[in-house]
Amino acid sequence: MKFDTPATTNPIDRLKVVGRPTSRIDGPLKTTGTAPYAYERHDVVANQAYGYAVGSTIAKGRIASMDVKAAEAAPGVLAVVTAGNAGPLAKADRNIATLLGGPQIEHYHQAIALVVAESFEQARAAAALIRVDYTRADGAFDLERAREGVTGPSKDDPDSTLGDFAGAFAAAPIQLDATYRTPDQSHAMMEPHATIAAWRGDQLTVWTSNQMIDWATTDLAKTLGIPKEKVHVVSPFVGGGFGGKLFLRADTLLAALGARATGRPVKVALPRPLIMNNTTHRPATIQRIRIGATPDGRITAIGHESWSGNLPDGKPENAVDQTRLLYAAPNRLTGTRLAVLDLPEGNAMRAPGEAPGLMALEIAMDEMAEKLGLDPVEFRIRNDTQVDPEKPDRPFSQRQLVECLRLGAERFGWSRRSAQPARNRDGRWLVGTGVAAAFRNNLLTPSAARVRLDKHGMVAVETDMTDIGTGSYTILAQTAAEMMGVGLDKVVVRLGDSKFPVSAGSGGQWGANNSTAGVYAACVKLREAVAQKLGFNSADAVFSDGVVRSGNRSAPLAQAAGDPGLAAEDAIEYGDLGKRYQQSTFGAHFVEVGVDAATAEIRVRRMLAVCAAGRILNPLSARSQVIGAMTMGVGAALMEELAVDTRAGFFVNHDLAGYEVPVHADIPHQEVIFLDETDPISSPMKAKGVGELGLCGVGAAIANAIHNATGARVRDYPITLDKLLDRMPEVG
Amino acid sequence: MQNPGDLELTRRGVLMGSAAAVALTTGPFTEPAHAAAKRQEPILSTVSFTVNGKPRRLELDTRTTLLDALRDHLHVTGPKKGCDHGQCGACTVLVAGRRINACLTLAVMHEGDSVTTIEGLGLPDGLHPMQAAFVKHDGYQCGYCTPGQICSAVAVLDEIKAGIPSHASTDLTTPPQATAAELRERMSGNICRCGAYSNIVDAITEVAGRQA
């Protein structure tokens, strides 16, 4: 189905199932520990051997020699796989560094070997017997230092400009020129990257944990140099990804190689201490923001440059994109500056670009409001735009940022805030509130699905879409139930299998809108097949309560299926609506913090998010997406930082003890409000994504609240108490 | 949710899978080709304990954690391995009613113990009240930390009932209550990266209220 004109009324608008708060249909499995994750698939293949991955202990250089004899001779060991004996391997386009290193080493903890043994304990013990001599090469690991050598844009990413930024900024009566820093961050999903691989002849099956089934299938085939049709990828449950499982990673490749070497199914989970340096991370940024405004608070010039580093051929962290779209200004400059660093591969983590970008921009907006003596909510409202500022003939499909800010301010009690910092005391706590805008684009990508109807009236949805905790199972079931006019108990959803039609997959908050639209398209086709089978006119057939009605005729849905059943497959594909309209999601975050007057300990006391993100397909799981993102935003603001050893070139705190993420005690009760919105420009579902919006801006709202509480402006995340201590106000 | 075909899991299936695993993992080890290296044959030991009320006897490499004994030898895969270092809490199980990180304890240390995993609290056709409350309040997303969260939550309410104080207890002379602050403090060993904390506390609070 080609979606090239705005949606009109369709069966989804009945909202009998879609749009209602619905408990997850996979809930009973997940809460009883019976949802099967990759490493624990004892049910799929017998005689599984255990693989244990070994990582490089240098960041850059060569393996001079590697002695695996002791490991090979250790009890229970079946094989030791290295680049030297694995056979030729290609590198897929979506991987920046090779997944099995050697002799060349591109980053610390790059996998260099897999030990396969009869038991996990034997594989782990034998892995420790491998002796490696490295020839170390000098590398660049320090973004601060590398930044000095990068003054302009890279060839692939030219600056975006409008008007005369330099002149307008210089002439602006009120100016801000400030630099902000965000650290390297790790996805730290709870389920380690894990795969079971088994060969049957030249056919490879992997049970794995991956957000993008078709990417994994394509890239595993390419890496191994075998036809894509020979690779079967299965990933029905994913224990968190956040972008870390978008790509083929070492666990999958190593399991496949281990299984080929031993003739046995092999299972591999990346050990937790290996994950943060072996896989991808969100790169650190240094962001310079300049804003010029008139005394009445109109922005005349806005500039945002962001420095980040990556391995050769890597991409920059695009922290400036939202600045092209969020506020009006006639003179604009945005651009990325990319340095080569020999740290592990930088890549997408939840809301790549916007998450670190808004952490900086939305502090800058707070600082500017302070300079102007304007309320920060009002300052943002005053600079709203309903069109793409760089292309004024291109409107936003929907843009309710102002409504989010106004409603949030009212519900949060914003009017009680003291504009003067450090004026609000509650016992030992200095209390402050902060606000930030949330912004994240709505991305359109094709998505296919197959829908089957059987003689019992059961509807089965099959698509390679994944559920990474986002609630895909449930919203796809809701979509099929609404379209076919049946209850949720009549729908089965099968996901995460490369034998199913290729979906949008999970990433970039594009999953919900695109994958449900794909199921919508397949259901339209199935409805036509049903009507035809019943001899009804498909245009006026109504599907409701398990019955199909047309004029004064009606028949049970199941009757149309008959013994052989009916199946339909289709995909949603998009025309140019994404070009003619700017499609984005909006929100406003409000946060109250307490800062201990003596110790500068920071506690988040209240959080509210107001979101405008099109039709909310399942308010229960969408709310969970937002509160989860708000929680990740607390981590980004207050604790998360991969500490870089700039001499040895690796992330030092590479486990869940050293890399601190929020725990229960860090998170208060959280409130979420969704504005009533439908976006007929986005898809027949009239929905947009929400899973990343909830993270965008949270960090800055917290930073602004800390400033309001203490008067101290910290521009260097995470905001830990040591950065506040010598700047705390004198209090009695 | 209707189980998609091969995902069908029943209590009987969980138990049957377990017997096969024991046979498989105690089979003979293949002789390595290279004999020159110093050999360290695994030291095996037998251990008996009950898992979800059922007696179990295993012969194990003594390095095997309770978590791996459950997951890889008994095929009781509800307890999850998130970090294998006691940092995340996904492997939380109840031993003699008290919660522990199953990855931080060796299986052979549990002779005679009674182990309860998430499957022992309830299965899809008969949810424990805490499991039902997690579903109702959407106290999970990806589901990987969830078995640990729920085992911890059940134990936390028992700890509060037993009068065991926590860092959040304001007074050691009066019995602790299941306040949000107490629950958040006591649940802080169970990380949820999806960030379902606010909903988890709502779920536990509802169960605590029902119990009171």
Short mmCIF file of N, CA and C in Angstrom, two decimals, chain A residues 239-382:
data_model
loop_
_atom_site.label_atom_id
_atom_site.label_comp_id
_atom_site.label_asym_id
_atom_site.label_seq_id
_atom_site.Cartn_x
_atom_site.Cartn_y
_atom_site.Cartn_z
N GLY A 239 15.84 -8.55 25.29
CA GLY A 239 15.92 -8.01 26.65
C GLY A 239 16.54 -6.63 26.69
N GLY A 240 15.96 -5.73 25.92
CA GLY A 240 16.45 -4.34 25.86
C GLY A 240 17.49 -4.18 24.78
N GLY A 241 17.49 -3.03 24.16
CA GLY A 241 18.46 -2.78 23.09
C GLY A 241 18.93 -1.33 23.11
N PHE A 242 17.98 -0.41 23.02
CA PHE A 242 18.27 1.04 23.07
C PHE A 242 19.25 1.46 21.98
N GLY A 243 19.28 0.69 20.88
CA GLY A 243 20.22 0.99 19.79
C GLY A 243 21.43 0.09 19.82
N GLY A 244 21.72 -0.50 20.96
CA GLY A 244 22.89 -1.36 21.08
C GLY A 244 22.75 -2.68 20.33
N LYS A 245 21.51 -3.03 19.99
CA LYS A 245 21.28 -4.28 19.25
C LYS A 245 20.67 -4.01 17.88
N LEU A 246 20.96 -2.82 17.33
CA LEU A 246 20.52 -2.52 15.97
C LEU A 246 21.29 -3.34 14.95
N PHE A 247 22.51 -3.68 15.30
CA PHE A 247 23.45 -4.21 14.30
C PHE A 247 23.89 -5.63 14.63
N LEU A 248 24.43 -6.29 13.61
CA LEU A 248 25.12 -7.55 13.84
C LEU A 248 26.29 -7.27 14.77
N ARG A 249 26.40 -8.05 15.84
CA ARG A 249 27.52 -7.84 16.76
C ARG A 249 28.30 -9.15 16.94
N ALA A 250 29.36 -9.10 17.72
CA ALA A 250 30.32 -10.20 17.79
C ALA A 250 29.72 -11.50 18.30
N ASP A 251 28.75 -11.43 19.23
CA ASP A 251 28.17 -12.66 19.76
C ASP A 251 27.61 -13.54 18.64
N THR A 252 26.94 -12.90 17.67
CA THR A 252 26.30 -13.66 16.59
C THR A 252 27.35 -14.25 15.65
N LEU A 253 28.28 -13.42 15.25
CA LEU A 253 29.32 -13.91 14.34
C LEU A 253 30.14 -15.01 15.01
N LEU A 254 30.54 -14.79 16.26
CA LEU A 254 31.38 -15.79 16.95
C LEU A 254 30.62 -17.10 17.14
N ALA A 255 29.35 -17.02 17.47
CA ALA A 255 28.57 -18.25 17.65
C ALA A 255 28.50 -19.02 16.33
N ALA A 256 28.30 -18.29 15.23
CA ALA A 256 28.24 -18.95 13.92
C ALA A 256 29.57 -19.60 13.58
N LEU A 257 30.67 -18.89 13.86
CA LEU A 257 32.00 -19.44 13.57
C LEU A 257 32.32 -20.61 14.48
N GLY A 258 31.96 -20.49 15.74
CA GLY A 258 32.20 -21.58 16.69
C GLY A 258 31.43 -22.83 16.30
N ALA A 259 30.20 -22.62 15.87
CA ALA A 259 29.37 -23.76 15.46
C ALA A 259 29.93 -24.42 14.20
N ARG A 260 30.46 -23.58 13.30
CA ARG A 260 31.05 -24.15 12.08
C ARG A 260 32.32 -24.93 12.41
N ALA A 261 33.10 -24.42 13.35
CA ALA A 261 34.37 -25.06 13.69
C ALA A 261 34.15 -26.39 14.42
N THR A 262 33.10 -26.50 15.18
CA THR A 262 32.92 -27.69 16.03
C THR A 262 31.88 -28.66 15.48
N GLY A 263 31.09 -28.21 14.54
CA GLY A 263 29.99 -29.05 14.08
C GLY A 263 28.91 -29.22 15.14
N ARG A 264 28.89 -28.33 16.10
CA ARG A 264 27.90 -28.38 17.18
C ARG A 264 27.16 -27.04 17.24
N PRO A 265 25.94 -27.03 17.71
CA PRO A 265 25.34 -25.72 18.05
C PRO A 265 26.17 -25.07 19.15
N VAL A 266 26.39 -23.78 19.02
CA VAL A 266 27.20 -23.07 20.02
C VAL A 266 26.45 -21.85 20.50
N LYS A 267 26.49 -21.63 21.82
CA LYS A 267 25.85 -20.43 22.34
C LYS A 267 26.87 -19.51 22.99
N VAL A 268 26.67 -18.23 22.73
CA VAL A 268 27.61 -17.21 23.19
C VAL A 268 26.83 -16.05 23.77
N ALA A 269 27.17 -15.65 24.98
CA ALA A 269 26.69 -14.37 25.52
C ALA A 269 27.92 -13.53 25.80
N LEU A 270 27.91 -12.29 25.39
CA LEU A 270 29.05 -11.44 25.72
C LEU A 270 29.09 -11.24 27.23
N PRO A 271 30.24 -11.54 27.86
CA PRO A 271 30.33 -11.29 29.30
C PRO A 271 30.09 -9.80 29.58
N ARG A 272 29.38 -9.51 30.64
CA ARG A 272 29.02 -8.11 30.92
C ARG A 272 30.24 -7.18 30.88
N PRO A 273 31.38 -7.56 31.49
CA PRO A 273 32.50 -6.61 31.48
C PRO A 273 33.09 -6.36 30.09
N LEU A 274 32.71 -7.17 29.12
CA LEU A 274 33.21 -6.97 27.76
C LEU A 274 32.32 -6.03 26.95
N ILE A 275 31.06 -5.93 27.33
CA ILE A 275 30.06 -5.31 26.45
C ILE A 275 30.37 -3.84 26.14
N MET A 276 30.74 -3.07 27.15
CA MET A 276 30.80 -1.62 26.94
C MET A 276 31.93 -1.18 26.02
N ASN A 277 33.01 -1.96 25.99
CA ASN A 277 34.08 -1.64 25.04
C ASN A 277 33.99 -2.45 23.75
N ASN A 278 33.35 -3.64 23.83
CA ASN A 278 33.28 -4.47 22.63
C ASN A 278 32.22 -3.96 21.67
N THR A 279 31.11 -3.45 22.19
CA THR A 279 29.99 -3.06 21.31
C THR A 279 30.02 -1.55 21.08
N THR A 280 28.88 -0.99 20.76
CA THR A 280 28.82 0.44 20.43
C THR A 280 28.44 1.26 21.66
N HIS A 281 28.60 2.54 21.54
CA HIS A 281 28.21 3.45 22.63
C HIS A 281 27.77 4.78 22.02
N ARG A 282 27.14 5.61 22.85
CA ARG A 282 26.81 6.96 22.42
C ARG A 282 28.05 7.83 22.61
N PRO A 283 28.54 8.44 21.51
CA PRO A 283 29.78 9.20 21.64
C PRO A 283 29.63 10.48 22.47
N ALA A 284 30.69 10.85 23.12
CA ALA A 284 30.73 12.11 23.85
C ALA A 284 30.65 13.28 22.87
N THR A 285 30.15 14.41 23.35
CA THR A 285 30.09 15.61 22.50
C THR A 285 30.62 16.82 23.25
N ILE A 286 31.16 17.75 22.49
CA ILE A 286 31.45 19.10 22.97
C ILE A 286 30.62 20.02 22.08
N GLN A 287 29.73 20.79 22.66
CA GLN A 287 28.78 21.56 21.85
C GLN A 287 28.90 23.04 22.17
N ARG A 288 29.17 23.82 21.13
CA ARG A 288 29.18 25.27 21.28
C ARG A 288 27.85 25.83 20.76
N ILE A 289 27.18 26.55 21.61
CA ILE A 289 25.90 27.14 21.21
C ILE A 289 25.97 28.65 21.34
N ARG A 290 25.55 29.31 20.29
CA ARG A 290 25.45 30.77 20.33
C ARG A 290 24.02 31.18 20.00
N ILE A 291 23.45 32.00 20.83
CA ILE A 291 22.10 32.51 20.58
C ILE A 291 22.14 34.03 20.72
N GLY A 292 21.59 34.73 19.73
CA GLY A 292 21.43 36.17 19.81
C GLY A 292 19.95 36.50 19.79
N ALA A 293 19.54 37.49 20.60
CA ALA A 293 18.11 37.82 20.67
C ALA A 293 17.93 39.32 20.89
N THR A 294 16.73 39.76 20.55
CA THR A 294 16.34 41.14 20.85
C THR A 294 15.90 41.20 22.30
N PRO A 295 15.85 42.38 22.90
CA PRO A 295 15.48 42.47 24.32
C PRO A 295 14.09 41.92 24.62
N ASP A 296 13.20 41.88 23.63
CA ASP A 296 11.87 41.33 23.90
C ASP A 296 11.84 39.80 23.71
N GLY A 297 13.02 39.19 23.54
CA GLY A 297 13.08 37.73 23.56
C GLY A 297 12.84 37.05 22.23
N ARG A 298 13.06 37.77 21.12
CA ARG A 298 12.98 37.12 19.80
C ARG A 298 14.40 36.70 19.41
N ILE A 299 14.55 35.42 19.07
CA ILE A 299 15.87 34.95 18.64
C ILE A 299 16.13 35.44 17.22
N THR A 300 17.27 36.11 17.05
CA THR A 300 17.65 36.60 15.72
C THR A 300 18.73 35.73 15.09
N ALA A 301 19.50 35.06 15.92
CA ALA A 301 20.58 34.21 15.40
C ALA A 301 20.74 33.01 16.32
N ILE A 302 20.84 31.84 15.72
CA ILE A 302 21.08 30.63 16.53
C ILE A 302 22.15 29.79 15.84
N GLY A 303 23.17 29.44 16.61
CA GLY A 303 24.26 28.63 16.08
C GLY A 303 24.55 27.46 17.00
N HIS A 304 24.78 26.30 16.43
CA HIS A 304 25.02 25.10 17.23
C HIS A 304 26.05 24.24 16.48
N GLU A 305 27.23 24.10 17.07
CA GLU A 305 28.25 23.23 16.51
C GLU A 305 28.57 22.13 17.52
N SER A 306 28.76 20.92 17.01
CA SER A 306 29.01 19.79 17.92
C SER A 306 30.21 18.98 17.46
N TRP A 307 31.15 18.82 18.37
CA TRP A 307 32.32 17.97 18.12
C TRP A 307 32.10 16.60 18.72
N SER A 308 32.42 15.55 17.97
CA SER A 308 32.44 14.21 18.53
C SER A 308 33.51 13.42 17.80
N GLY A 309 33.80 12.25 18.30
CA GLY A 309 34.84 11.42 17.69
C GLY A 309 34.30 10.06 17.31
N ASN A 310 34.99 9.42 16.39
CA ASN A 310 34.63 8.06 16.04
C ASN A 310 35.81 7.41 15.34
N LEU A 311 35.73 6.10 15.18
CA LEU A 311 36.74 5.37 14.42
C LEU A 311 36.75 5.86 12.97
N PRO A 312 37.83 5.64 12.25
CA PRO A 312 37.84 6.01 10.83
C PRO A 312 36.61 5.41 10.13
N ASP A 313 35.95 6.17 9.28
CA ASP A 313 34.71 5.80 8.57
C ASP A 313 33.48 5.84 9.47
N GLY A 314 33.64 6.22 10.72
CA GLY A 314 32.47 6.36 11.61
C GLY A 314 31.76 7.68 11.35
N LYS A 315 30.58 7.81 11.92
CA LYS A 315 29.78 9.01 11.73
C LYS A 315 29.83 9.89 12.98
N PRO A 316 29.53 11.19 12.80
CA PRO A 316 29.45 12.05 13.98
C PRO A 316 28.17 11.80 14.76
N GLU A 317 28.19 12.12 16.03
CA GLU A 317 26.95 12.17 16.82
C GLU A 317 26.24 13.44 16.40
N ASN A 318 25.09 13.29 15.76
CA ASN A 318 24.44 14.46 15.17
C ASN A 318 23.62 15.23 16.20
N ALA A 319 24.33 15.95 17.04
CA ALA A 319 23.67 16.62 18.16
C ALA A 319 23.04 17.96 17.78
N VAL A 320 23.13 18.35 16.51
CA VAL A 320 22.64 19.69 16.13
C VAL A 320 21.34 19.65 15.34
N ASP A 321 20.88 18.46 14.94
CA ASP A 321 19.75 18.40 14.02
C ASP A 321 18.49 19.08 14.56
N GLN A 322 18.20 18.87 15.85
CA GLN A 322 16.97 19.48 16.38
C GLN A 322 17.02 21.00 16.36
N THR A 323 18.24 21.53 16.38
CA THR A 323 18.39 22.98 16.41
C THR A 323 17.99 23.60 15.06
N ARG A 324 17.98 22.78 14.03
CA ARG A 324 17.53 23.27 12.72
C ARG A 324 16.02 23.47 12.69
N LEU A 325 15.31 22.83 13.61
CA LEU A 325 13.85 22.77 13.51
C LEU A 325 13.09 23.29 14.73
N LEU A 326 13.77 23.46 15.85
CA LEU A 326 13.00 23.65 17.09
C LEU A 326 12.51 25.08 17.28
N TYR A 327 13.36 26.07 16.98
CA TYR A 327 12.96 27.46 17.24
C TYR A 327 13.14 28.32 15.98
N ALA A 328 12.31 29.33 15.87
CA ALA A 328 12.39 30.26 14.75
C ALA A 328 13.60 31.17 14.94
N ALA A 329 14.23 31.55 13.84
CA ALA A 329 15.29 32.57 13.82
C ALA A 329 15.69 32.77 12.37
N PRO A 330 15.86 34.01 11.94
CA PRO A 330 16.17 34.25 10.53
C PRO A 330 17.62 33.94 10.15
N ASN A 331 18.50 33.85 11.13
CA ASN A 331 19.91 33.60 10.83
C ASN A 331 20.38 32.38 11.60
N ARG A 332 20.91 31.39 10.88
CA ARG A 332 21.14 30.10 11.52
C ARG A 332 22.44 29.46 11.03
N LEU A 333 23.07 28.72 11.91
CA LEU A 333 24.26 27.94 11.56
C LEU A 333 24.28 26.68 12.43
N THR A 334 24.29 25.53 11.79
CA THR A 334 24.43 24.28 12.54
C THR A 334 25.39 23.37 11.81
N GLY A 335 26.18 22.63 12.55
CA GLY A 335 27.12 21.72 11.90
C GLY A 335 27.80 20.80 12.89
N THR A 336 28.25 19.65 12.36
CA THR A 336 28.99 18.69 13.19
C THR A 336 30.47 18.74 12.82
N ARG A 337 31.29 18.45 13.79
CA ARG A 337 32.75 18.40 13.62
C ARG A 337 33.21 17.03 14.10
N LEU A 338 33.82 16.28 13.20
CA LEU A 338 34.14 14.88 13.52
C LEU A 338 35.64 14.67 13.64
N ALA A 339 36.06 14.18 14.77
CA ALA A 339 37.46 13.82 14.99
C ALA A 339 37.62 12.31 14.91
N VAL A 340 38.78 11.88 14.46
CA VAL A 340 39.06 10.44 14.48
C VAL A 340 39.55 10.08 15.87
N LEU A 341 38.87 9.13 16.49
CA LEU A 341 39.29 8.61 17.79
C LEU A 341 39.37 7.09 17.68
N ASP A 342 40.27 6.51 18.43
CA ASP A 342 40.44 5.06 18.39
C ASP A 342 39.77 4.37 19.58
N LEU A 343 38.74 5.02 20.08
CA LEU A 343 37.89 4.40 21.10
C LEU A 343 36.96 3.41 20.40
N PRO A 344 36.23 2.58 21.17
CA PRO A 344 35.26 1.69 20.52
C PRO A 344 34.27 2.48 19.65
N GLU A 345 33.59 1.73 18.78
CA GLU A 345 32.71 2.34 17.78
C GLU A 345 31.58 3.15 18.41
N GLY A 346 31.46 4.40 17.98
CA GLY A 346 30.32 5.22 18.40
C GLY A 346 29.17 4.98 17.45
N ASN A 347 27.98 4.83 18.01
CA ASN A 347 26.81 4.63 17.14
C ASN A 347 25.54 4.98 17.91
N ALA A 348 24.40 4.61 17.31
CA ALA A 348 23.12 5.07 17.84
C ALA A 348 22.85 4.54 19.24
N MET A 349 22.45 5.42 20.12
CA MET A 349 21.81 5.04 21.37
C MET A 349 20.55 5.88 21.48
N ARG A 350 19.53 5.31 22.05
CA ARG A 350 18.19 5.92 22.16
C ARG A 350 18.20 7.44 21.92
N ALA A 351 17.43 7.86 20.91
CA ALA A 351 17.38 9.27 20.48
C ALA A 351 18.78 9.80 20.14
N PRO A 352 19.48 9.09 19.23
CA PRO A 352 20.81 9.59 18.85
C PRO A 352 20.68 11.00 18.28
N GLY A 353 21.61 11.85 18.59
CA GLY A 353 21.53 13.23 18.14
C GLY A 353 20.73 14.09 19.11
N GLU A 354 19.42 13.90 19.12
CA GLU A 354 18.56 14.75 19.95
C GLU A 354 18.85 14.61 21.45
N ALA A 355 19.14 13.40 21.91
CA ALA A 355 19.32 13.24 23.36
C ALA A 355 20.48 14.11 23.86
N PRO A 356 21.70 13.97 23.31
CA PRO A 356 22.76 14.88 23.78
C PRO A 356 22.57 16.31 23.28
N GLY A 357 21.98 16.46 22.10
CA GLY A 357 21.80 17.81 21.55
C GLY A 357 20.89 18.67 22.41
N LEU A 358 19.79 18.08 22.85
CA LEU A 358 18.86 18.85 23.69
C LEU A 358 19.39 19.03 25.10
N MET A 359 20.26 18.13 25.55
CA MET A 359 20.89 18.33 26.86
C MET A 359 21.66 19.65 26.87
N ALA A 360 22.20 20.02 25.70
CA ALA A 360 22.94 21.29 25.61
C ALA A 360 22.00 22.45 25.25
N LEU A 361 21.25 22.28 24.15
CA LEU A 361 20.43 23.39 23.65
C LEU A 361 19.44 23.89 24.69
N GLU A 362 18.87 22.97 25.45
CA GLU A 362 17.82 23.39 26.38
C GLU A 362 18.37 23.97 27.69
N ILE A 363 19.67 23.76 27.96
CA ILE A 363 20.29 24.59 29.00
C ILE A 363 20.52 25.99 28.44
N ALA A 364 20.99 26.02 27.19
CA ALA A 364 21.27 27.32 26.57
C ALA A 364 20.01 28.19 26.54
N MET A 365 18.87 27.58 26.25
CA MET A 365 17.61 28.34 26.23
C MET A 365 17.29 28.87 27.62
N ASP A 366 17.58 28.07 28.64
CA ASP A 366 17.35 28.51 30.03
C ASP A 366 18.27 29.67 30.38
N GLU A 367 19.51 29.58 29.95
CA GLU A 367 20.47 30.65 30.22
C GLU A 367 20.05 31.94 29.51
N MET A 368 19.59 31.76 28.30
CA MET A 368 19.17 32.93 27.52
C MET A 368 17.95 33.58 28.14
N ALA A 369 17.00 32.77 28.59
CA ALA A 369 15.81 33.32 29.25
C ALA A 369 16.21 34.12 30.48
N GLU A 370 17.21 33.59 31.20
CA GLU A 370 17.68 34.29 32.40
C GLU A 370 18.29 35.64 32.03
N LYS A 371 19.10 35.64 30.97
CA LYS A 371 19.69 36.92 30.52
C LYS A 371 18.62 37.92 30.12
N LEU A 372 17.54 37.41 29.53
CA LEU A 372 16.48 38.28 29.04
C LEU A 372 15.51 38.69 30.15
N GLY A 373 15.61 38.00 31.28
CA GLY A 373 14.64 38.24 32.34
C GLY A 373 13.26 37.73 31.97
N LEU A 374 13.25 36.71 31.15
CA LEU A 374 11.98 36.13 30.70
C LEU A 374 11.77 34.77 31.37
N ASP A 375 10.51 34.42 31.58
CA ASP A 375 10.23 33.07 32.05
C ASP A 375 10.66 32.08 30.96
N PRO A 376 11.33 30.99 31.34
CA PRO A 376 11.83 30.06 30.32
C PRO A 376 10.72 29.38 29.50
N VAL A 377 9.53 29.21 30.10
CA VAL A 377 8.40 28.68 29.32
C VAL A 377 7.99 29.70 28.27
N GLU A 378 7.85 30.96 28.71
CA GLU A 378 7.42 32.02 27.80
C GLU A 378 8.45 32.26 26.68
N PHE A 379 9.75 32.19 27.04
CA PHE A 379 10.79 32.40 26.03
C PHE A 379 10.68 31.38 24.91
N ARG A 380 10.43 30.13 25.29
CA ARG A 380 10.29 29.09 24.26
C ARG A 380 9.04 29.33 23.42
N ILE A 381 7.94 29.68 24.07
CA ILE A 381 6.69 29.93 23.34
C ILE A 381 6.88 31.08 22.35
N ARG A 382 7.61 32.09 22.78
CA ARG A 382 7.79 33.28 21.94
C ARG A 382 8.58 32.96 20.66
#
